[in-house]
Amino acid sequence: MQRLMSELKILGINPVLIWLSAAVVFVLLSVLSGDLLRLSHAGFEVAFPILTSIAASEWGRSRTDDNFAIIAAQSRSLFRWVLYRFLAVFLEAAAFALMVMLIVSVLGQEMQVSEMLLLYLSPAFFLSTISVLFGVCFSQEHIATLFCGMLWMLVLMAPSLVQLPGVEYFYLFIRFVGDPNDVWIINKVILGVLSLLLWRIVYRICESLS
C-alpha cells in the first residue's frame, strides 16, 4: 500500500484534473443527449477504456522514464515497480469511471452500475495491459499510445467482424455493436484471461531486463 501511495504521489494532481474534466463531459452528455445515445455502451465500453490505456502509456511509463536505467539496476524487482506504477494509474482511472457510472446510472437510468463496471473493466484492462507491454519493450516515447490508439480505431471501424465465427468472443466492444448472440459475459472473461497472459509476458521481459 505504501508503494502504491508513493506512485500516486508521483503522478501528482494533473491526472486528477484531466479525469475530472472527462467526468464533467460525460455527465453533460448524459444530461443533454436524451434517449438517442446509450452512454453506458459508448462511454464505458469504448471511450473510457482507451482513455485508461492512454493514461497507462503516458503516466505509467517504464522504459521511457528518465530514471529507468537506475531503477532497473538497483531495484530488487523491476516487475513490481512496473506493476505498482500501472496499478496507480489504472485504479485512479477506474475510480473516476466508477464515479461517472454512479452519476449516469442516476441521471440516465440505462443499466446497473455493476453491469457498466463489467463493460468497462475488461477492455480497459486489456488495452492498458498492451500499453504496459509496449512500454517495457520500447524506449521510444508514445509508441504504446500510438499502437493502442490504432488497435482501438481498427476494432471500432470493423464491427462486422463479429459476424465471423468465434470473433465475437474476442471483440473488444461486443455490447456496443449489439452482441447478437448474447455472449458478452464470456467475451469479457476471455479478454480478462488474455490480459493476465500478457502480464506473464511483461513479467518475463522485466526479469530479462533486471
mmCIF file of C-alpha atoms in Angstrom:
data_model
loop_
_atom_site.group_PDB
_atom_site.id
_atom_site.type_symbol
_atom_site.label_atom_id
_atom_site.label_comp_id
_atom_site.label_asym_id
_atom_site.label_seq_id
_atom_site.Cartn_x
_atom_site.Cartn_y
_atom_site.Cartn_z
ATOM 1 C CA MET A 1 0.000 0.000 0.000
ATOM 2 C CA GLN A 2 2.839 2.389 0.820
ATOM 3 C CA ARG A 3 4.410 1.725 -2.586
ATOM 4 C CA LEU A 4 1.085 2.363 -4.277
ATOM 5 C CA MET A 5 0.585 5.637 -2.420
ATOM 6 C CA SER A 6 4.105 6.662 -3.396
ATOM 7 C CA GLU A 7 3.310 6.101 -7.089
ATOM 8 C CA LEU A 8 0.080 8.082 -6.733
ATOM 9 C CA LYS A 9 2.067 10.930 -5.206
ATOM 10 C CA ILE A 10 4.469 10.834 -8.150
ATOM 11 C CA LEU A 11 1.528 11.095 -10.565
ATOM 12 C CA GLY A 12 0.520 14.353 -8.910
ATOM 13 C CA ILE A 13 -2.573 16.456 -9.472
ATOM 14 C CA ASN A 14 -2.558 16.739 -13.290
ATOM 15 C CA PRO A 15 -4.135 13.315 -13.970
ATOM 16 C CA VAL A 16 -6.833 14.067 -11.394
ATOM 17 C CA LEU A 17 -7.707 17.335 -13.142
ATOM 18 C CA ILE A 18 -7.849 15.618 -16.527
ATOM 19 C CA TRP A 19 -10.081 12.820 -15.215
ATOM 20 C CA LEU A 20 -12.349 15.375 -13.590
ATOM 21 C CA SER A 21 -12.669 17.169 -16.917
ATOM 22 C CA ALA A 22 -13.543 13.894 -18.658
ATOM 23 C CA ALA A 23 -16.087 13.149 -15.934
ATOM 24 C CA VAL A 24 -17.769 16.529 -16.431
ATOM 25 C CA VAL A 25 -18.022 15.919 -20.197
ATOM 26 C CA PHE A 26 -19.608 12.506 -19.672
ATOM 27 C CA VAL A 27 -22.101 13.835 -17.151
ATOM 28 C CA LEU A 28 -23.091 16.664 -19.502
ATOM 29 C CA LEU A 29 -23.573 14.165 -22.330
ATOM 30 C CA SER A 30 -25.742 12.057 -20.077
ATOM 31 C CA VAL A 31 -27.920 15.057 -19.262
ATOM 32 C CA LEU A 32 -28.129 16.528 -22.768
ATOM 33 C CA SER A 33 -28.132 13.513 -25.092
ATOM 34 C CA GLY A 34 -31.584 12.234 -24.172
ATOM 35 C CA ASP A 35 -32.560 8.778 -25.428
ATOM 36 C CA LEU A 36 -30.604 8.986 -28.677
ATOM 37 C CA LEU A 37 -27.271 7.927 -27.140
ATOM 38 C CA ARG A 38 -26.714 4.914 -24.918
ATOM 39 C CA LEU A 39 -23.867 6.440 -22.955
ATOM 40 C CA SER A 40 -23.257 3.312 -20.908
ATOM 41 C CA HIS A 41 -22.117 1.392 -24.011
ATOM 42 C CA ALA A 42 -20.360 4.160 -25.929
ATOM 43 C CA GLY A 43 -18.818 5.684 -22.836
ATOM 44 C CA PHE A 44 -17.752 2.807 -20.648
ATOM 45 C CA GLU A 45 -17.051 0.046 -23.142
ATOM 46 C CA VAL A 46 -15.463 2.246 -25.826
ATOM 47 C CA ALA A 47 -14.354 5.701 -24.648
ATOM 48 C CA PHE A 48 -13.175 5.222 -21.068
ATOM 49 C CA PRO A 49 -11.038 2.123 -21.873
ATOM 50 C CA ILE A 50 -8.999 3.986 -24.500
ATOM 51 C CA LEU A 51 -8.573 6.923 -22.111
ATOM 52 C CA THR A 52 -7.340 4.471 -19.474
ATOM 53 C CA SER A 53 -4.857 2.887 -21.866
ATOM 54 C CA ILE A 54 -3.531 6.309 -22.867
ATOM 55 C CA ALA A 55 -3.121 7.142 -19.185
ATOM 56 C CA ALA A 56 -1.242 3.863 -18.652
ATOM 57 C CA SER A 57 1.010 4.695 -21.607
ATOM 58 C CA GLU A 58 1.755 8.315 -20.775
ATOM 59 C CA TRP A 59 1.669 8.376 -16.963
ATOM 60 C CA GLY A 60 2.650 4.771 -16.239
ATOM 61 C CA ARG A 61 5.925 4.949 -18.115
ATOM 62 C CA SER A 62 8.585 2.303 -17.752
ATOM 63 C CA ARG A 63 11.401 2.250 -20.333
ATOM 64 C CA THR A 64 10.681 5.831 -21.395
ATOM 65 C CA ASP A 65 11.119 7.005 -17.812
ATOM 66 C CA ASP A 66 14.307 9.069 -17.407
ATOM 67 C CA ASN A 67 15.266 7.014 -14.352
ATOM 68 C CA PHE A 68 14.608 3.615 -15.898
ATOM 69 C CA ALA A 69 18.258 2.563 -16.138
ATOM 70 C CA ILE A 70 18.859 3.398 -12.475
ATOM 71 C CA ILE A 71 15.680 1.657 -11.345
ATOM 72 C CA ALA A 72 16.439 -1.447 -13.435
ATOM 73 C CA ALA A 73 19.945 -1.639 -11.971
ATOM 74 C CA GLN A 74 19.069 -1.007 -8.322
ATOM 75 C CA SER A 75 15.516 -2.282 -7.894
ATOM 76 C CA ARG A 76 15.078 -5.718 -6.340
ATOM 77 C CA SER A 77 12.122 -6.345 -8.667
ATOM 78 C CA LEU A 78 11.629 -4.347 -11.838
ATOM 79 C CA PHE A 79 8.312 -6.091 -12.373
ATOM 80 C CA ARG A 80 6.963 -4.856 -9.045
ATOM 81 C CA TRP A 81 7.868 -1.292 -9.988
ATOM 82 C CA VAL A 82 6.084 -1.650 -13.344
ATOM 83 C CA LEU A 83 3.091 -3.303 -11.674
ATOM 84 C CA TYR A 84 2.657 -0.676 -8.948
ATOM 85 C CA ARG A 85 3.035 2.172 -11.421
ATOM 86 C CA PHE A 86 0.355 0.557 -13.592
ATOM 87 C CA LEU A 87 -1.935 -0.023 -10.617
ATOM 88 C CA ALA A 88 -1.649 3.605 -9.540
ATOM 89 C CA VAL A 89 -2.784 4.814 -12.962
ATOM 90 C CA PHE A 90 -5.382 2.112 -13.544
ATOM 91 C CA LEU A 91 -7.045 2.378 -10.136
ATOM 92 C CA GLU A 92 -7.196 6.149 -10.390
ATOM 93 C CA ALA A 93 -8.848 5.874 -13.812
ATOM 94 C CA ALA A 94 -11.240 3.195 -12.570
ATOM 95 C CA ALA A 95 -12.218 5.323 -9.572
ATOM 96 C CA PHE A 96 -13.246 8.226 -11.798
ATOM 97 C CA ALA A 97 -15.004 5.860 -14.213
ATOM 98 C CA LEU A 98 -16.971 4.422 -11.288
ATOM 99 C CA MET A 99 -17.895 7.900 -10.115
ATOM 100 C CA VAL A 100 -19.262 8.744 -13.571
ATOM 101 C CA MET A 101 -21.114 5.418 -13.693
ATOM 102 C CA LEU A 102 -22.903 6.244 -10.472
ATOM 103 C CA ILE A 103 -23.948 9.645 -11.813
ATOM 104 C CA VAL A 104 -25.005 8.264 -15.210
ATOM 105 C CA SER A 105 -26.957 5.481 -13.511
ATOM 106 C CA VAL A 106 -28.969 8.057 -11.567
ATOM 107 C CA LEU A 107 -29.460 10.504 -14.437
ATOM 108 C CA GLY A 108 -29.831 8.162 -17.394
ATOM 109 C CA GLN A 109 -31.125 5.004 -15.693
ATOM 110 C CA GLU A 110 -29.741 2.890 -18.531
ATOM 111 C CA MET A 111 -28.357 -0.101 -16.604
ATOM 112 C CA GLN A 112 -26.966 -1.248 -13.274
ATOM 113 C CA VAL A 113 -23.627 0.178 -12.129
ATOM 114 C CA SER A 114 -22.251 -3.366 -11.743
ATOM 115 C CA GLU A 115 -23.030 -4.055 -15.410
ATOM 116 C CA MET A 116 -21.398 -0.814 -16.541
ATOM 117 C CA LEU A 117 -18.351 -1.635 -14.421
ATOM 118 C CA LEU A 118 -18.009 -5.025 -16.096
ATOM 119 C CA LEU A 119 -18.357 -3.396 -19.507
ATOM 120 C CA TYR A 120 -15.513 -1.031 -18.627
ATOM 121 C CA LEU A 121 -13.035 -3.190 -16.741
ATOM 122 C CA SER A 122 -12.390 -5.891 -19.318
ATOM 123 C CA PRO A 123 -11.483 -3.751 -22.374
ATOM 124 C CA ALA A 124 -9.771 -1.170 -20.161
ATOM 125 C CA PHE A 125 -7.611 -3.839 -18.523
ATOM 126 C CA PHE A 126 -6.804 -5.416 -21.899
ATOM 127 C CA LEU A 127 -5.848 -2.173 -23.667
ATOM 128 C CA SER A 128 -3.881 -0.788 -20.729
ATOM 129 C CA THR A 129 -2.038 -4.115 -20.387
ATOM 130 C CA ILE A 130 -0.988 -3.794 -24.019
ATOM 131 C CA SER A 131 0.226 -0.291 -23.138
ATOM 132 C CA VAL A 132 2.373 -1.746 -20.359
ATOM 133 C CA LEU A 133 3.713 -4.454 -22.660
ATOM 134 C CA PHE A 134 4.776 -1.933 -25.282
ATOM 135 C CA GLY A 135 6.101 0.306 -22.525
ATOM 136 C CA VAL A 136 8.595 -2.331 -21.364
ATOM 137 C CA CYS A 137 9.508 -3.371 -24.925
ATOM 138 C CA PHE A 138 10.240 0.021 -26.488
ATOM 139 C CA SER A 139 12.212 3.019 -25.266
ATOM 140 C CA GLN A 140 10.663 5.475 -27.750
ATOM 141 C CA GLU A 141 8.032 7.757 -26.285
ATOM 142 C CA HIS A 142 4.349 7.444 -27.251
ATOM 143 C CA ILE A 143 4.790 4.086 -29.045
ATOM 144 C CA ALA A 144 2.354 2.385 -26.659
ATOM 145 C CA THR A 145 -0.196 5.177 -27.064
ATOM 146 C CA LEU A 146 0.108 5.001 -30.847
ATOM 147 C CA PHE A 147 -0.390 1.241 -31.008
ATOM 148 C CA CYS A 148 -3.337 1.186 -28.591
ATOM 149 C CA GLY A 149 -4.976 4.055 -30.438
ATOM 150 C CA MET A 150 -4.593 2.278 -33.769
ATOM 151 C CA LEU A 151 -5.899 -1.004 -32.356
ATOM 152 C CA TRP A 152 -8.871 0.772 -30.772
ATOM 153 C CA MET A 153 -9.704 2.572 -34.007
ATOM 154 C CA LEU A 154 -9.367 -0.516 -36.208
ATOM 155 C CA VAL A 155 -11.623 -2.590 -33.955
ATOM 156 C CA LEU A 156 -14.156 0.217 -33.727
ATOM 157 C CA MET A 157 -14.213 0.647 -37.516
ATOM 158 C CA ALA A 158 -14.831 -3.048 -38.186
ATOM 159 C CA PRO A 159 -17.985 -4.039 -36.264
ATOM 160 C CA SER A 160 -18.871 -6.540 -38.989
ATOM 161 C CA LEU A 161 -16.057 -8.746 -37.667
ATOM 162 C CA VAL A 162 -18.466 -10.109 -35.065
ATOM 163 C CA GLN A 163 -20.244 -11.939 -37.888
ATOM 164 C CA LEU A 164 -17.185 -14.169 -38.349
ATOM 165 C CA PRO A 165 -17.220 -17.429 -36.361
ATOM 166 C CA GLY A 166 -15.520 -17.052 -32.984
ATOM 167 C CA VAL A 167 -14.610 -13.369 -33.325
ATOM 168 C CA GLU A 168 -17.474 -12.281 -31.071
ATOM 169 C CA TYR A 169 -15.682 -13.928 -28.141
ATOM 170 C CA PHE A 170 -12.671 -11.618 -28.564
ATOM 171 C CA TYR A 171 -14.186 -8.432 -29.979
ATOM 172 C CA LEU A 172 -13.417 -5.555 -27.598
ATOM 173 C CA PHE A 173 -16.706 -3.687 -27.895
ATOM 174 C CA ILE A 174 -19.225 -6.507 -28.178
ATOM 175 C CA ARG A 175 -22.093 -4.758 -26.393
ATOM 176 C CA PHE A 176 -21.540 -1.543 -28.337
ATOM 177 C CA VAL A 177 -22.076 -3.360 -31.654
ATOM 178 C CA GLY A 178 -25.139 -5.221 -30.442
ATOM 179 C CA ASP A 179 -23.958 -8.629 -29.147
ATOM 180 C CA PRO A 180 -26.280 -10.641 -31.439
ATOM 181 C CA ASN A 181 -25.679 -13.963 -29.659
ATOM 182 C CA ASP A 182 -25.605 -12.642 -26.071
ATOM 183 C CA VAL A 183 -22.047 -13.799 -25.337
ATOM 184 C CA TRP A 184 -20.767 -10.573 -23.776
ATOM 185 C CA ILE A 185 -20.036 -12.056 -20.348
ATOM 186 C CA ILE A 186 -17.959 -14.858 -21.890
ATOM 187 C CA ASN A 187 -16.288 -12.214 -24.050
ATOM 188 C CA LYS A 188 -15.296 -10.164 -21.004
ATOM 189 C CA VAL A 189 -13.932 -13.210 -19.185
ATOM 190 C CA ILE A 190 -11.832 -14.236 -22.185
ATOM 191 C CA LEU A 191 -10.398 -10.721 -22.537
ATOM 192 C CA GLY A 192 -9.524 -10.763 -18.843
ATOM 193 C CA VAL A 193 -7.705 -14.087 -19.184
ATOM 194 C CA LEU A 194 -5.815 -12.838 -22.243
ATOM 195 C CA SER A 195 -4.779 -9.754 -20.259
ATOM 196 C CA LEU A 196 -3.358 -11.928 -17.480
ATOM 197 C CA LEU A 197 -1.417 -13.944 -20.063
ATOM 198 C CA LEU A 198 0.026 -10.697 -21.400
ATOM 199 C CA TRP A 199 1.080 -9.803 -17.873
ATOM 200 C CA ARG A 200 3.008 -13.067 -17.778
ATOM 201 C CA ILE A 201 4.935 -11.854 -20.826
ATOM 202 C CA VAL A 202 5.519 -8.496 -19.120
ATOM 203 C CA TYR A 203 6.943 -10.352 -16.120
ATOM 204 C CA ARG A 204 9.337 -12.337 -18.317
ATOM 205 C CA ILE A 205 10.556 -9.202 -20.063
ATOM 206 C CA CYS A 206 11.098 -7.400 -16.764
ATOM 207 C CA GLU A 207 13.090 -10.353 -15.455
ATOM 208 C CA SER A 208 15.316 -10.245 -18.523
ATOM 209 C CA LEU A 209 15.899 -6.510 -18.094
ATOM 210 C CA SER A 210 16.738 -6.686 -14.370
#
